[in-house]
mmCIF file of N, CA and C in Angstrom:
data_model
loop_
_atom_site.group_PDB
_atom_site.id
_atom_site.type_symbol
_atom_site.label_atom_id
_atom_site.label_comp_id
_atom_site.label_asym_id
_atom_site.label_seq_id
_atom_site.Cartn_x
_atom_site.Cartn_y
_atom_site.Cartn_z
ATOM 1 N N MET I 442 0.834 -1.178 0.000
ATOM 2 C CA MET I 442 0.000 0.000 0.000
ATOM 3 C C MET I 442 0.881 1.246 0.000
ATOM 4 N N ALA I 443 0.490 2.252 -0.745
ATOM 5 C CA ALA I 443 1.264 3.482 -0.833
ATOM 6 C C ALA I 443 1.083 4.316 0.434
ATOM 7 N N SER I 444 2.027 5.224 0.674
ATOM 8 C CA SER I 444 1.895 6.090 1.843
ATOM 9 C C SER I 444 0.905 7.208 1.548
ATOM 10 N N LEU I 445 0.363 7.768 2.601
ATOM 11 C CA LEU I 445 -0.636 8.820 2.435
ATOM 12 C C LEU I 445 0.007 10.090 1.895
ATOM 13 N N ASN I 446 -0.595 10.636 0.876
ATOM 14 C CA ASN I 446 -0.136 11.876 0.274
ATOM 15 C C ASN I 446 -1.227 12.909 0.541
ATOM 16 N N VAL I 447 -1.272 13.388 1.774
ATOM 17 C CA VAL I 447 -2.406 14.182 2.217
ATOM 18 C C VAL I 447 -2.475 15.557 1.562
ATOM 19 N N GLY I 448 -1.334 16.176 1.292
ATOM 20 C CA GLY I 448 -1.344 17.488 0.646
ATOM 21 C C GLY I 448 -2.002 17.418 -0.720
ATOM 22 N N ASN I 449 -1.619 16.419 -1.502
ATOM 23 C CA ASN I 449 -2.190 16.208 -2.824
ATOM 24 C C ASN I 449 -3.694 15.956 -2.713
ATOM 25 N N LEU I 450 -4.088 15.175 -1.731
ATOM 26 C CA LEU I 450 -5.501 14.889 -1.504
ATOM 27 C C LEU I 450 -6.250 16.175 -1.174
ATOM 28 N N GLY I 451 -5.697 16.978 -0.279
ATOM 29 C CA GLY I 451 -6.351 18.219 0.130
ATOM 30 C C GLY I 451 -6.563 19.174 -1.032
ATOM 31 N N ASP I 452 -5.532 19.327 -1.845
ATOM 32 C CA ASP I 452 -5.643 20.207 -3.021
ATOM 33 C C ASP I 452 -6.714 19.689 -3.972
ATOM 34 N N TYR I 453 -6.725 18.373 -4.162
ATOM 35 C CA TYR I 453 -7.707 17.768 -5.062
ATOM 36 C C TYR I 453 -9.128 17.953 -4.518
ATOM 37 N N LEU I 454 -9.303 17.733 -3.215
ATOM 38 C CA LEU I 454 -10.631 17.916 -2.609
ATOM 39 C C LEU I 454 -11.114 19.353 -2.748
ATOM 40 N N ARG I 455 -10.220 20.296 -2.490
ATOM 41 C CA ARG I 455 -10.582 21.710 -2.611
ATOM 42 C C ARG I 455 -11.028 22.019 -4.047
ATOM 43 N N GLU I 456 -10.269 21.497 -5.012
ATOM 44 C CA GLU I 456 -10.610 21.718 -6.423
ATOM 45 C C GLU I 456 -11.981 21.125 -6.757
ATOM 46 N N GLN I 457 -12.234 19.902 -6.297
ATOM 47 C CA GLN I 457 -13.519 19.251 -6.562
ATOM 48 C C GLN I 457 -14.670 19.996 -5.888
ATOM 49 N N ARG I 458 -14.430 20.463 -4.677
ATOM 50 C CA ARG I 458 -15.462 21.220 -3.944
ATOM 51 C C ARG I 458 -15.796 22.515 -4.683
ATOM 52 N N ARG I 459 -14.779 23.185 -5.160
ATOM 53 C CA ARG I 459 -15.006 24.440 -5.894
ATOM 54 C C ARG I 459 -15.711 24.182 -7.221
ATOM 55 N N ASN I 460 -15.319 23.089 -7.891
ATOM 56 C CA ASN I 460 -16.000 22.732 -9.140
ATOM 57 C C ASN I 460 -17.472 22.431 -8.907
ATOM 58 N N ALA I 461 -17.780 21.853 -7.743
ATOM 59 C CA ALA I 461 -19.173 21.555 -7.389
ATOM 60 C C ALA I 461 -19.891 22.789 -6.848
ATOM 61 N N GLN I 462 -19.171 23.881 -6.757
ATOM 62 C CA GLN I 462 -19.701 25.156 -6.249
ATOM 63 C C GLN I 462 -20.306 24.992 -4.853
ATOM 64 N N LEU I 463 -19.529 24.333 -3.999
ATOM 65 C CA LEU I 463 -19.939 24.138 -2.612
ATOM 66 C C LEU I 463 -18.964 24.867 -1.689
ATOM 67 N N SER I 464 -19.500 25.456 -0.647
ATOM 68 C CA SER I 464 -18.625 26.032 0.364
ATOM 69 C C SER I 464 -18.093 24.900 1.227
ATOM 70 N N LEU I 465 -17.063 25.177 1.987
ATOM 71 C CA LEU I 465 -16.514 24.182 2.902
ATOM 72 C C LEU I 465 -17.602 23.708 3.866
ATOM 73 N N ARG I 466 -18.372 24.636 4.365
ATOM 74 C CA ARG I 466 -19.450 24.316 5.311
ATOM 75 C C ARG I 466 -20.518 23.420 4.654
ATOM 76 N N GLN I 467 -20.883 23.731 3.420
ATOM 77 C CA GLN I 467 -21.899 22.925 2.718
ATOM 78 C C GLN I 467 -21.421 21.499 2.495
ATOM 79 N N LEU I 468 -20.156 21.355 2.076
ATOM 80 C CA LEU I 468 -19.616 20.015 1.843
ATOM 81 C C LEU I 468 -19.512 19.241 3.159
ATOM 82 N N ALA I 469 -19.068 19.905 4.199
ATOM 83 C CA ALA I 469 -18.947 19.245 5.502
ATOM 84 C C ALA I 469 -20.306 18.723 5.961
ATOM 85 N N GLU I 470 -21.325 19.540 5.792
ATOM 86 C CA GLU I 470 -22.677 19.131 6.188
ATOM 87 C C GLU I 470 -23.166 17.958 5.331
ATOM 88 N N ALA I 471 -22.959 18.047 4.028
ATOM 89 C CA ALA I 471 -23.414 16.982 3.124
ATOM 90 C C ALA I 471 -22.673 15.669 3.381
ATOM 91 N N ALA I 472 -21.409 15.757 3.778
ATOM 92 C CA ALA I 472 -20.600 14.564 4.018
ATOM 93 C C ALA I 472 -20.747 14.041 5.441
ATOM 94 N N GLY I 473 -21.340 14.837 6.310
ATOM 95 C CA GLY I 473 -21.507 14.409 7.691
ATOM 96 C C GLY I 473 -20.233 14.471 8.509
ATOM 97 N N VAL I 474 -19.362 15.415 8.168
ATOM 98 C CA VAL I 474 -18.147 15.633 8.954
ATOM 99 C C VAL I 474 -18.129 17.081 9.422
ATOM 100 N N SER I 475 -17.304 17.366 10.414
ATOM 101 C CA SER I 475 -17.274 18.742 10.926
ATOM 102 C C SER I 475 -16.535 19.655 9.955
ATOM 103 N N ASN I 476 -16.941 20.907 9.972
ATOM 104 C CA ASN I 476 -16.324 21.921 9.128
ATOM 105 C C ASN I 476 -14.819 22.040 9.428
ATOM 106 N N PRO I 477 -14.393 22.135 10.697
ATOM 107 C CA PRO I 477 -12.965 22.241 10.979
ATOM 108 C C PRO I 477 -12.172 21.006 10.512
ATOM 109 N N TYR I 478 -12.765 19.824 10.669
ATOM 110 C CA TYR I 478 -12.085 18.604 10.255
ATOM 111 C C TYR I 478 -11.877 18.595 8.742
ATOM 112 N N LEU I 479 -12.914 18.954 7.982
ATOM 113 C CA LEU I 479 -12.795 19.006 6.525
ATOM 114 C C LEU I 479 -11.762 20.049 6.109
ATOM 115 N N SER I 480 -11.742 21.169 6.783
ATOM 116 C CA SER I 480 -10.754 22.210 6.507
ATOM 117 C C SER I 480 -9.336 21.678 6.724
ATOM 118 N N GLN I 481 -9.148 20.920 7.798
ATOM 119 C CA GLN I 481 -7.830 20.349 8.076
ATOM 120 C C GLN I 481 -7.430 19.328 7.011
ATOM 121 N N ILE I 482 -8.389 18.575 6.511
ATOM 122 C CA ILE I 482 -8.100 17.617 5.432
ATOM 123 C C ILE I 482 -7.644 18.382 4.184
ATOM 124 N N GLU I 483 -8.375 19.427 3.834
ATOM 125 C CA GLU I 483 -8.031 20.210 2.643
ATOM 126 C C GLU I 483 -6.655 20.863 2.767
ATOM 127 N N ARG I 484 -6.277 21.221 3.983
ATOM 128 C CA ARG I 484 -4.976 21.860 4.189
ATOM 129 C C ARG I 484 -3.850 20.849 4.395
ATOM 130 N N GLY I 485 -4.198 19.565 4.331
ATOM 131 C CA GLY I 485 -3.183 18.524 4.453
ATOM 132 C C GLY I 485 -2.738 18.258 5.875
ATOM 133 N N LEU I 486 -3.535 18.680 6.860
ATOM 134 C CA LEU I 486 -3.165 18.494 8.259
ATOM 135 C C LEU I 486 -3.726 17.218 8.866
ATOM 136 N N ARG I 487 -4.717 16.637 8.224
ATOM 137 C CA ARG I 487 -5.354 15.410 8.723
ATOM 138 C C ARG I 487 -5.331 14.334 7.664
ATOM 139 N N LYS I 488 -5.259 13.096 8.124
ATOM 140 C CA LYS I 488 -5.332 11.926 7.244
ATOM 141 C C LYS I 488 -6.688 11.271 7.462
ATOM 142 N N PRO I 489 -7.618 11.486 6.539
ATOM 143 C CA PRO I 489 -8.963 10.937 6.733
ATOM 144 C C PRO I 489 -9.004 9.424 6.529
ATOM 145 N N SER I 490 -9.961 8.792 7.172
ATOM 146 C CA SER I 490 -10.163 7.355 6.993
ATOM 147 C C SER I 490 -10.839 7.102 5.647
ATOM 148 N N ALA I 491 -10.830 5.844 5.240
ATOM 149 C CA ALA I 491 -11.508 5.464 3.997
ATOM 150 C C ALA I 491 -12.996 5.774 4.100
ATOM 151 N N GLU I 492 -13.558 5.603 5.292
ATOM 152 C CA GLU I 492 -14.984 5.880 5.489
ATOM 153 C C GLU I 492 -15.303 7.360 5.276
ATOM 154 N N VAL I 493 -14.466 8.233 5.827
ATOM 155 C CA VAL I 493 -14.676 9.680 5.645
ATOM 156 C C VAL I 493 -14.515 10.041 4.169
ATOM 157 N N LEU I 494 -13.508 9.461 3.527
ATOM 158 C CA LEU I 494 -13.315 9.734 2.093
ATOM 159 C C LEU I 494 -14.528 9.295 1.288
ATOM 160 N N GLN I 495 -15.101 8.174 1.661
ATOM 161 C CA GLN I 495 -16.290 7.690 0.963
ATOM 162 C C GLN I 495 -17.458 8.664 1.145
ATOM 163 N N GLN I 496 -17.643 9.181 2.340
ATOM 164 C CA GLN I 496 -18.717 10.145 2.605
ATOM 165 C C GLN I 496 -18.502 11.425 1.796
ATOM 166 N N VAL I 497 -17.259 11.893 1.759
ATOM 167 C CA VAL I 497 -16.946 13.117 1.013
ATOM 168 C C VAL I 497 -17.160 12.885 -0.486
ATOM 169 N N ALA I 498 -16.714 11.731 -0.981
ATOM 170 C CA ALA I 498 -16.898 11.404 -2.403
ATOM 171 C C ALA I 498 -18.374 11.376 -2.764
ATOM 172 N N LYS I 499 -19.177 10.781 -1.897
ATOM 173 C CA LYS I 499 -20.616 10.711 -2.152
ATOM 174 C C LYS I 499 -21.211 12.117 -2.198
ATOM 175 N N ALA I 500 -20.807 12.958 -1.280
ATOM 176 C CA ALA I 500 -21.316 14.339 -1.240
ATOM 177 C C ALA I 500 -20.894 15.122 -2.486
ATOM 178 N N LEU I 501 -19.690 14.836 -2.985
ATOM 179 C CA LEU I 501 -19.190 15.526 -4.182
ATOM 180 C C LEU I 501 -19.638 14.861 -5.485
ATOM 181 N N ARG I 502 -20.230 13.669 -5.338
ATOM 182 C CA ARG I 502 -20.657 12.875 -6.495
ATOM 183 C C ARG I 502 -19.478 12.527 -7.391
ATOM 184 N N ILE I 503 -18.408 12.070 -6.737
ATOM 185 C CA ILE I 503 -17.230 11.587 -7.459
ATOM 186 C C ILE I 503 -16.902 10.185 -6.953
ATOM 187 N N SER I 504 -15.996 9.531 -7.621
ATOM 188 C CA SER I 504 -15.602 8.173 -7.267
ATOM 189 C C SER I 504 -14.801 8.147 -5.969
ATOM 190 N N ALA I 505 -15.236 7.312 -5.031
ATOM 191 C CA ALA I 505 -14.481 7.147 -3.789
ATOM 192 C C ALA I 505 -13.105 6.567 -4.095
ATOM 193 N N GLU I 506 -13.033 5.701 -5.098
ATOM 194 C CA GLU I 506 -11.758 5.091 -5.459
ATOM 195 C C GLU I 506 -10.740 6.144 -5.881
ATOM 196 N N THR I 507 -11.201 7.192 -6.549
ATOM 197 C CA THR I 507 -10.308 8.275 -6.949
ATOM 198 C C THR I 507 -9.698 8.927 -5.714
ATOM 199 N N LEU I 508 -10.518 9.141 -4.695
ATOM 200 C CA LEU I 508 -9.997 9.730 -3.460
ATOM 201 C C LEU I 508 -9.052 8.770 -2.755
ATOM 202 N N TYR I 509 -9.355 7.475 -2.802
ATOM 203 C CA TYR I 509 -8.470 6.490 -2.187
ATOM 204 C C TYR I 509 -7.096 6.508 -2.845
ATOM 205 N N VAL I 510 -7.075 6.650 -4.168
ATOM 206 C CA VAL I 510 -5.804 6.719 -4.890
ATOM 207 C C VAL I 510 -5.062 7.990 -4.482
ATOM 208 N N ARG I 511 -5.774 9.110 -4.438
ATOM 209 C CA ARG I 511 -5.155 10.378 -4.049
ATOM 210 C C ARG I 511 -4.587 10.320 -2.640
ATOM 211 N N ALA I 512 -5.260 9.575 -1.754
ATOM 212 C CA ALA I 512 -4.821 9.464 -0.362
ATOM 213 C C ALA I 512 -3.758 8.388 -0.187
ATOM 214 N N GLY I 513 -3.495 7.604 -1.242
ATOM 215 C CA GLY I 513 -2.496 6.555 -1.147
ATOM 216 C C GLY I 513 -3.014 5.273 -0.533
ATOM 217 N N ILE I 514 -4.318 5.166 -0.370
ATOM 218 C CA ILE I 514 -4.922 3.961 0.200
ATOM 219 C C ILE I 514 -5.028 2.868 -0.855
ATOM 220 N N LEU I 515 -5.176 3.264 -2.088
ATOM 221 C CA LEU I 515 -5.389 2.343 -3.196
ATOM 222 C C LEU I 515 -4.464 2.762 -4.327
ATOM 223 N N ASP I 516 -3.870 1.807 -5.031
ATOM 224 C CA ASP I 516 -3.040 2.223 -6.159
ATOM 225 C C ASP I 516 -3.881 2.294 -7.436
ATOM 226 N N GLU I 517 -3.322 2.918 -8.437
ATOM 227 C CA GLU I 517 -4.046 3.212 -9.684
ATOM 228 C C GLU I 517 -4.596 1.957 -10.355
ATOM 229 N N LYS I 518 -3.792 0.882 -10.396
ATOM 230 C CA LYS I 518 -4.234 -0.352 -11.044
ATOM 231 C C LYS I 518 -5.436 -0.944 -10.324
ATOM 232 N N GLU I 519 -5.377 -0.931 -8.994
ATOM 233 C CA GLU I 519 -6.497 -1.467 -8.211
ATOM 234 C C GLU I 519 -7.762 -0.650 -8.472
ATOM 235 N N ARG I 520 -7.601 0.667 -8.551
ATOM 236 C CA ARG I 520 -8.761 1.530 -8.792
ATOM 237 C C ARG I 520 -9.390 1.217 -10.142
ATOM 238 N N ASP I 521 -8.547 1.083 -11.175
ATOM 239 C CA ASP I 521 -9.071 0.796 -12.513
ATOM 240 C C ASP I 521 -9.846 -0.513 -12.525
ATOM 241 N N GLU I 522 -9.310 -1.525 -11.856
ATOM 242 C CA GLU I 522 -9.991 -2.813 -11.811
ATOM 243 C C GLU I 522 -11.323 -2.689 -11.070
ATOM 244 N N LEU I 523 -11.328 -1.985 -9.935
ATOM 245 C CA LEU I 523 -12.566 -1.826 -9.170
ATOM 246 C C LEU I 523 -13.618 -1.056 -9.962
ATOM 247 N N GLU I 524 -13.185 -0.020 -10.664
ATOM 248 C CA GLU I 524 -14.130 0.774 -11.442
ATOM 249 C C GLU I 524 -14.711 -0.036 -12.594
ATOM 250 N N THR I 525 -13.875 -0.854 -13.238
ATOM 251 C CA THR I 525 -14.366 -1.704 -14.327
ATOM 252 C C THR I 525 -15.422 -2.662 -13.803
ATOM 253 N N ARG I 526 -15.111 -3.300 -12.676
ATOM 254 C CA ARG I 526 -16.063 -4.229 -12.065
ATOM 255 C C ARG I 526 -17.362 -3.510 -11.677
ATOM 256 N N ALA I 527 -17.236 -2.322 -11.114
ATOM 257 C CA ALA I 527 -18.423 -1.567 -10.682
ATOM 258 C C ALA I 527 -19.317 -1.214 -11.866
ATOM 259 N N VAL I 528 -18.710 -0.835 -12.986
ATOM 260 C CA VAL I 528 -19.484 -0.484 -14.179
ATOM 261 C C VAL I 528 -20.245 -1.708 -14.687
ATOM 262 N N ILE I 529 -19.565 -2.840 -14.724
ATOM 263 C CA ILE I 529 -20.233 -4.066 -15.184
ATOM 264 C C ILE I 529 -21.393 -4.410 -14.251
ATOM 265 N N LEU I 530 -21.142 -4.380 -12.949
ATOM 266 C CA LEU I 530 -22.177 -4.762 -11.988
ATOM 267 C C LEU I 530 -23.349 -3.774 -11.947
ATOM 268 N N ALA I 531 -23.098 -2.525 -12.315
ATOM 269 C CA ALA I 531 -24.153 -1.507 -12.258
ATOM 270 C C ALA I 531 -24.981 -1.431 -13.534
ATOM 271 N N ASP I 532 -24.569 -2.111 -14.580
ATOM 272 C CA ASP I 532 -25.265 -2.014 -15.864
ATOM 273 C C ASP I 532 -26.645 -2.673 -15.778
ATOM 274 N N PRO I 533 -27.704 -1.874 -15.915
ATOM 275 C CA PRO I 533 -29.051 -2.428 -15.795
ATOM 276 C C PRO I 533 -29.517 -3.181 -17.044
ATOM 277 N N SER I 534 -28.766 -3.068 -18.141
ATOM 278 C CA SER I 534 -29.212 -3.688 -19.390
ATOM 279 C C SER I 534 -28.803 -5.151 -19.523
ATOM 280 N N ILE I 535 -28.012 -5.657 -18.577
ATOM 281 C CA ILE I 535 -27.637 -7.069 -18.615
ATOM 282 C C ILE I 535 -28.047 -7.734 -17.305
ATOM 283 N N ASN I 536 -28.328 -9.028 -17.391
ATOM 284 C CA ASN I 536 -28.798 -9.724 -16.189
ATOM 285 C C ASN I 536 -27.617 -10.203 -15.339
ATOM 286 N N GLU I 537 -27.903 -10.745 -14.169
ATOM 287 C CA GLU I 537 -26.864 -11.157 -13.221
ATOM 288 C C GLU I 537 -25.945 -12.234 -13.796
ATOM 289 N N ARG I 538 -26.516 -13.206 -14.499
ATOM 290 C CA ARG I 538 -25.699 -14.261 -15.099
ATOM 291 C C ARG I 538 -24.718 -13.667 -16.095
ATOM 292 N N GLN I 539 -25.195 -12.749 -16.939
ATOM 293 C CA GLN I 539 -24.336 -12.110 -17.930
ATOM 294 C C GLN I 539 -23.231 -11.292 -17.250
ATOM 295 N N LYS I 540 -23.577 -10.631 -16.162
ATOM 296 C CA LYS I 540 -22.568 -9.862 -15.423
ATOM 297 C C LYS I 540 -21.472 -10.779 -14.898
ATOM 298 N N GLN I 541 -21.865 -11.920 -14.338
ATOM 299 C CA GLN I 541 -20.883 -12.857 -13.795
ATOM 300 C C GLN I 541 -19.996 -13.429 -14.900
ATOM 301 N N VAL I 542 -20.583 -13.722 -16.057
ATOM 302 C CA VAL I 542 -19.801 -14.235 -17.188
ATOM 303 C C VAL I 542 -18.798 -13.170 -17.653
ATOM 304 N N LEU I 543 -19.252 -11.933 -17.760
ATOM 305 C CA LEU I 543 -18.344 -10.847 -18.155
ATOM 306 C C LEU I 543 -17.190 -10.704 -17.174
ATOM 307 N N LEU I 544 -17.482 -10.780 -15.885
ATOM 308 C CA LEU I 544 -16.432 -10.664 -14.878
ATOM 309 C C LEU I 544 -15.454 -11.836 -14.958
ATOM 310 N N GLN I 545 -15.951 -13.031 -15.257
ATOM 311 C CA GLN I 545 -15.069 -14.188 -15.408
ATOM 312 C C GLN I 545 -14.144 -14.012 -16.613
ATOM 313 N N ILE I 546 -14.698 -13.510 -17.709
ATOM 314 C CA ILE I 546 -13.889 -13.261 -18.908
ATOM 315 C C ILE I 546 -12.843 -12.187 -18.608
ATOM 316 N N TYR I 547 -13.266 -11.132 -17.954
ATOM 317 C CA TYR I 547 -12.363 -10.041 -17.575
ATOM 318 C C TYR I 547 -11.209 -10.585 -16.726
ATOM 319 N N ASP I 548 -11.537 -11.403 -15.724
ATOM 320 C CA ASP I 548 -10.508 -11.988 -14.861
ATOM 321 C C ASP I 548 -9.548 -12.871 -15.657
ATOM 322 N N SER I 549 -10.086 -13.666 -16.587
ATOM 323 C CA SER I 549 -9.217 -14.559 -17.360
ATOM 324 C C SER I 549 -8.268 -13.757 -18.257
ATOM 325 N N PHE I 550 -8.743 -12.666 -18.847
ATOM 326 C CA PHE I 550 -7.877 -11.822 -19.662
ATOM 327 C C PHE I 550 -6.782 -11.187 -18.808
ATOM 328 N N ARG I 551 -7.151 -10.714 -17.615
ATOM 329 C CA ARG I 551 -6.162 -10.092 -16.721
ATOM 330 C C ARG I 551 -5.087 -11.101 -16.319
ATOM 331 N N LYS I 552 -5.497 -12.335 -15.997
ATOM 332 C CA LYS I 552 -4.531 -13.375 -15.611
ATOM 333 C C LYS I 552 -3.622 -13.730 -16.787
ATOM 334 N N GLU I 553 -4.214 -13.846 -17.976
ATOM 335 C CA GLU I 553 -3.437 -14.173 -19.176
ATOM 336 C C GLU I 553 -2.406 -13.087 -19.453
ATOM 337 N N ASN I 554 -2.823 -11.819 -19.361
ATOM 338 C CA ASN I 554 -1.901 -10.714 -19.622
ATOM 339 C C ASN I 554 -0.810 -10.629 -18.560
ATOM 340 N N ALA I 555 -1.154 -10.912 -17.313
ATOM 341 C CA ALA I 555 -0.152 -10.900 -16.242
ATOM 342 C C ALA I 555 0.873 -12.001 -16.472
ATOM 343 N N ALA I 556 0.418 -13.185 -16.906
ATOM 344 C CA ALA I 556 1.332 -14.294 -17.176
ATOM 345 C C ALA I 556 2.257 -13.951 -18.342
ATOM 346 N N GLU I 557 1.714 -13.325 -19.377
ATOM 347 C CA GLU I 557 2.531 -12.924 -20.527
ATOM 348 C C GLU I 557 3.565 -11.885 -20.114
ATOM 349 N N ALA I 558 3.158 -10.927 -19.300
ATOM 350 C CA ALA I 558 4.080 -9.882 -18.850
ATOM 351 C C ALA I 558 5.211 -10.496 -18.019
ATOM 352 N N THR I 559 4.875 -11.458 -17.171
ATOM 353 C CA THR I 559 5.889 -12.137 -16.359
ATOM 354 C C THR I 559 6.853 -12.908 -17.249
ATOM 355 N N ALA I 560 6.328 -13.616 -18.246
ATOM 356 C CA ALA I 560 7.174 -14.382 -19.167
ATOM 357 C C ALA I 560 8.097 -13.448 -19.952
ATOM 358 N N GLU I 561 7.583 -12.310 -20.401
ATOM 359 C CA GLU I 561 8.395 -11.344 -21.142
ATOM 360 C C GLU I 561 9.500 -10.772 -20.262
ATOM 361 N N ALA I 562 9.157 -10.460 -19.016
ATOM 362 C CA ALA I 562 10.155 -9.917 -18.091
ATOM 363 C C ALA I 562 11.240 -10.940 -17.804
ATOM 364 N N THR I 563 10.851 -12.187 -17.647
ATOM 365 C CA THR I 563 11.819 -13.263 -17.407
ATOM 366 C C THR I 563 12.736 -13.440 -18.608
ATOM 367 N N ALA I 564 12.160 -13.418 -19.813
ATOM 368 C CA ALA I 564 12.958 -13.564 -21.040
ATOM 369 C C ALA I 564 13.921 -12.387 -21.198
ATOM 370 N N ALA I 565 13.464 -11.179 -20.885
ATOM 371 C CA ALA I 565 14.322 -9.995 -20.994
ATOM 372 C C ALA I 565 15.467 -10.071 -19.998
ATOM 373 N N ALA I 566 15.183 -10.525 -18.780
ATOM 374 C CA ALA I 566 16.223 -10.661 -17.761
ATOM 375 C C ALA I 566 17.246 -11.712 -18.181
ATOM 376 N N ALA I 567 16.780 -12.817 -18.753
ATOM 377 C CA ALA I 567 17.681 -13.875 -19.219
ATOM 378 C C ALA I 567 18.565 -13.356 -20.349
ATOM 379 N N ALA I 568 17.996 -12.572 -21.255
ATOM 380 C CA ALA I 568 18.761 -12.003 -22.368
ATOM 381 C C ALA I 568 19.827 -11.051 -21.834
ATOM 382 N N ASP I 569 19.491 -10.245 -20.820
ATOM 383 C CA ASP I 569 20.466 -9.333 -20.215
ATOM 384 C C ASP I 569 21.607 -10.114 -19.577
ATOM 385 N N ASP I 570 21.268 -11.207 -18.904
ATOM 386 C CA ASP I 570 22.289 -12.040 -18.274
ATOM 387 C C ASP I 570 23.227 -12.625 -19.318
ATOM 388 N N THR I 571 22.662 -13.059 -20.447
ATOM 389 C CA THR I 571 23.463 -13.637 -21.524
ATOM 390 C C THR I 571 24.416 -12.588 -22.092
ATOM 391 N N LEU I 572 23.909 -11.369 -22.313
ATOM 392 C CA LEU I 572 24.754 -10.284 -22.828
ATOM 393 C C LEU I 572 25.865 -9.956 -21.853
ATOM 394 N N ASP I 573 25.552 -9.919 -20.569
ATOM 395 C CA ASP I 573 26.567 -9.624 -19.550
ATOM 396 C C ASP I 573 27.643 -10.698 -19.534
ATOM 397 N N ALA I 574 27.265 -11.967 -19.715
ATOM 398 C CA ALA I 574 28.211 -13.070 -19.697
ATOM 399 C C ALA I 574 29.118 -13.038 -20.917
ATOM 400 N N ASP I 575 28.595 -12.525 -22.057
ATOM 401 C CA ASP I 575 29.378 -12.487 -23.305
ATOM 402 C C ASP I 575 30.357 -11.314 -23.351
ATOM 403 N N ARG I 576 30.155 -10.317 -22.504
ATOM 404 C CA ARG I 576 31.042 -9.135 -22.512
ATOM 405 C C ARG I 576 32.360 -9.477 -21.836
ATOM 406 N N PRO I 577 33.453 -9.010 -22.431
ATOM 407 C CA PRO I 577 34.750 -9.235 -21.763
ATOM 408 C C PRO I 577 34.837 -8.352 -20.517
ATOM 409 N N SER I 578 35.429 -8.896 -19.477
ATOM 410 C CA SER I 578 35.574 -8.093 -18.253
ATOM 411 C C SER I 578 36.763 -7.166 -18.394
ATOM 412 N N SER I 579 36.705 -6.013 -17.745
ATOM 413 C CA SER I 579 37.784 -5.033 -17.903
ATOM 414 C C SER I 579 38.835 -5.144 -16.845
#
């Protein structure tokens, strides 16, 4: 897990709040947190919990996962995977069986690509070792 990058989170929250045309007090009320606490988060003085971030995200109508990434709780790859899964599960035009099949296919593609990436990295490392062995030592 990445370390908390609270300053970056605070700047991002302030920007999102302003884009939503909400005052600090309005956002604090909508998120169910105190005005001073939210102010401290925006100024990078507090490290909010995942639960508080989720409440703030809901009030701002943005992805909680985005805030988790900004706070260092979740890395970018994990967020992308969670968002993909959420979109599939939220789609009202497909039934539950179809959603599960799509998720299984998605998982199989991810595993296949991870295995290929590992094999490529191993082959590249082996090639580097071979080149190093062929070089004359100085």
